[in-house]
mmCIF file of C-alpha atoms in Angstrom:
data_model
loop_
_atom_site.group_PDB
_atom_site.id
_atom_site.type_symbol
_atom_site.label_atom_id
_atom_site.label_comp_id
_atom_site.label_asym_id
_atom_site.label_seq_id
_atom_site.Cartn_x
_atom_site.Cartn_y
_atom_site.Cartn_z
ATOM 1 C CA UNK A 1 -0.986 33.881 -77.962
ATOM 2 C CA UNK A 2 -0.011 34.886 -81.473
ATOM 3 C CA UNK A 3 0.790 31.262 -82.201
ATOM 4 C CA UNK A 4 -2.605 30.102 -80.929
ATOM 5 C CA UNK A 5 -4.234 32.256 -83.574
ATOM 6 C CA UNK A 6 -2.052 30.682 -86.247
ATOM 7 C CA UNK A 7 -2.903 27.187 -85.054
ATOM 8 C CA UNK A 8 -6.589 27.976 -85.393
ATOM 9 C CA UNK A 9 -9.353 25.571 -84.320
ATOM 10 C CA UNK A 10 -6.866 22.896 -83.251
ATOM 11 C CA UNK A 11 -5.982 25.201 -80.340
ATOM 12 C CA UNK A 12 -9.562 25.047 -79.009
ATOM 13 C CA UNK A 13 -8.404 23.632 -75.640
ATOM 14 C CA UNK A 14 -6.886 27.072 -74.977
ATOM 15 C CA UNK A 15 -10.260 28.868 -75.249
ATOM 16 C CA UNK A 16 -11.133 28.607 -71.516
ATOM 17 C CA UNK A 17 -7.726 30.044 -70.564
ATOM 18 C CA UNK A 18 -8.108 32.898 -73.045
ATOM 19 C CA UNK A 19 -11.566 33.713 -71.720
ATOM 20 C CA UNK A 20 -10.330 33.536 -68.125
ATOM 21 C CA UNK A 21 -7.511 35.944 -68.918
ATOM 22 C CA UNK A 22 -9.890 38.427 -70.531
ATOM 23 C CA UNK A 23 -12.454 38.120 -67.730
ATOM 24 C CA UNK A 24 -9.945 38.455 -64.869
ATOM 25 C CA UNK A 25 -9.627 41.640 -62.847
ATOM 26 C CA UNK A 26 -5.870 41.131 -62.537
ATOM 27 C CA UNK A 27 -3.507 40.772 -65.475
ATOM 28 C CA UNK A 28 -0.107 39.108 -65.539
ATOM 29 C CA UNK A 29 1.717 42.355 -66.272
ATOM 30 C CA UNK A 30 4.134 44.248 -64.053
ATOM 31 C CA UNK A 31 2.182 46.694 -61.928
ATOM 32 C CA UNK A 32 3.344 50.222 -61.361
ATOM 33 C CA UNK A 33 5.636 50.584 -64.331
ATOM 34 C CA UNK A 34 5.070 53.026 -67.154
ATOM 35 C CA UNK A 35 4.516 50.012 -69.434
ATOM 36 C CA UNK A 36 1.730 48.455 -67.336
ATOM 37 C CA UNK A 37 -1.198 49.870 -69.302
ATOM 38 C CA UNK A 38 0.315 49.432 -72.797
ATOM 39 C CA UNK A 39 1.448 45.895 -71.916
ATOM 40 C CA UNK A 40 -2.026 45.052 -70.607
ATOM 41 C CA UNK A 41 -3.631 46.490 -73.733
ATOM 42 C CA UNK A 42 -1.302 44.455 -75.970
ATOM 43 C CA UNK A 43 -1.910 41.283 -73.963
ATOM 44 C CA UNK A 44 -5.703 41.679 -74.120
ATOM 45 C CA UNK A 45 -5.612 42.462 -77.844
ATOM 46 C CA UNK A 46 -3.506 39.366 -78.516
ATOM 47 C CA UNK A 47 -5.866 37.238 -76.425
ATOM 48 C CA UNK A 48 -8.899 38.596 -78.307
ATOM 49 C CA UNK A 49 -7.274 37.923 -81.686
ATOM 50 C CA UNK A 50 -6.318 34.392 -80.622
ATOM 51 C CA UNK A 51 -9.805 33.705 -79.261
ATOM 52 C CA UNK A 52 -11.355 34.935 -82.481
ATOM 53 C CA UNK A 53 -9.044 32.838 -84.644
ATOM 54 C CA UNK A 54 -9.417 29.696 -82.536
ATOM 55 C CA UNK A 55 -13.141 29.771 -81.834
ATOM 56 C CA UNK A 56 -14.536 32.082 -84.475
ATOM 57 C CA UNK A 57 -15.896 34.393 -81.747
ATOM 58 C CA UNK A 58 -15.851 38.124 -82.174
ATOM 59 C CA UNK A 59 -15.153 40.072 -79.016
#
């Protein structure tokens, strides 16, 4: 996701996937570990930054 932000608007095809990830109830992080919440927070933050950089949206 960090690379999507660097690519910028050319990565626009990834916008629906980024939105879907942020809108989903389930995240692709390991459940039940002590890192689950911090990993989820980091993943969501990276997705928001990428979405902002690619589409110009502010979330």
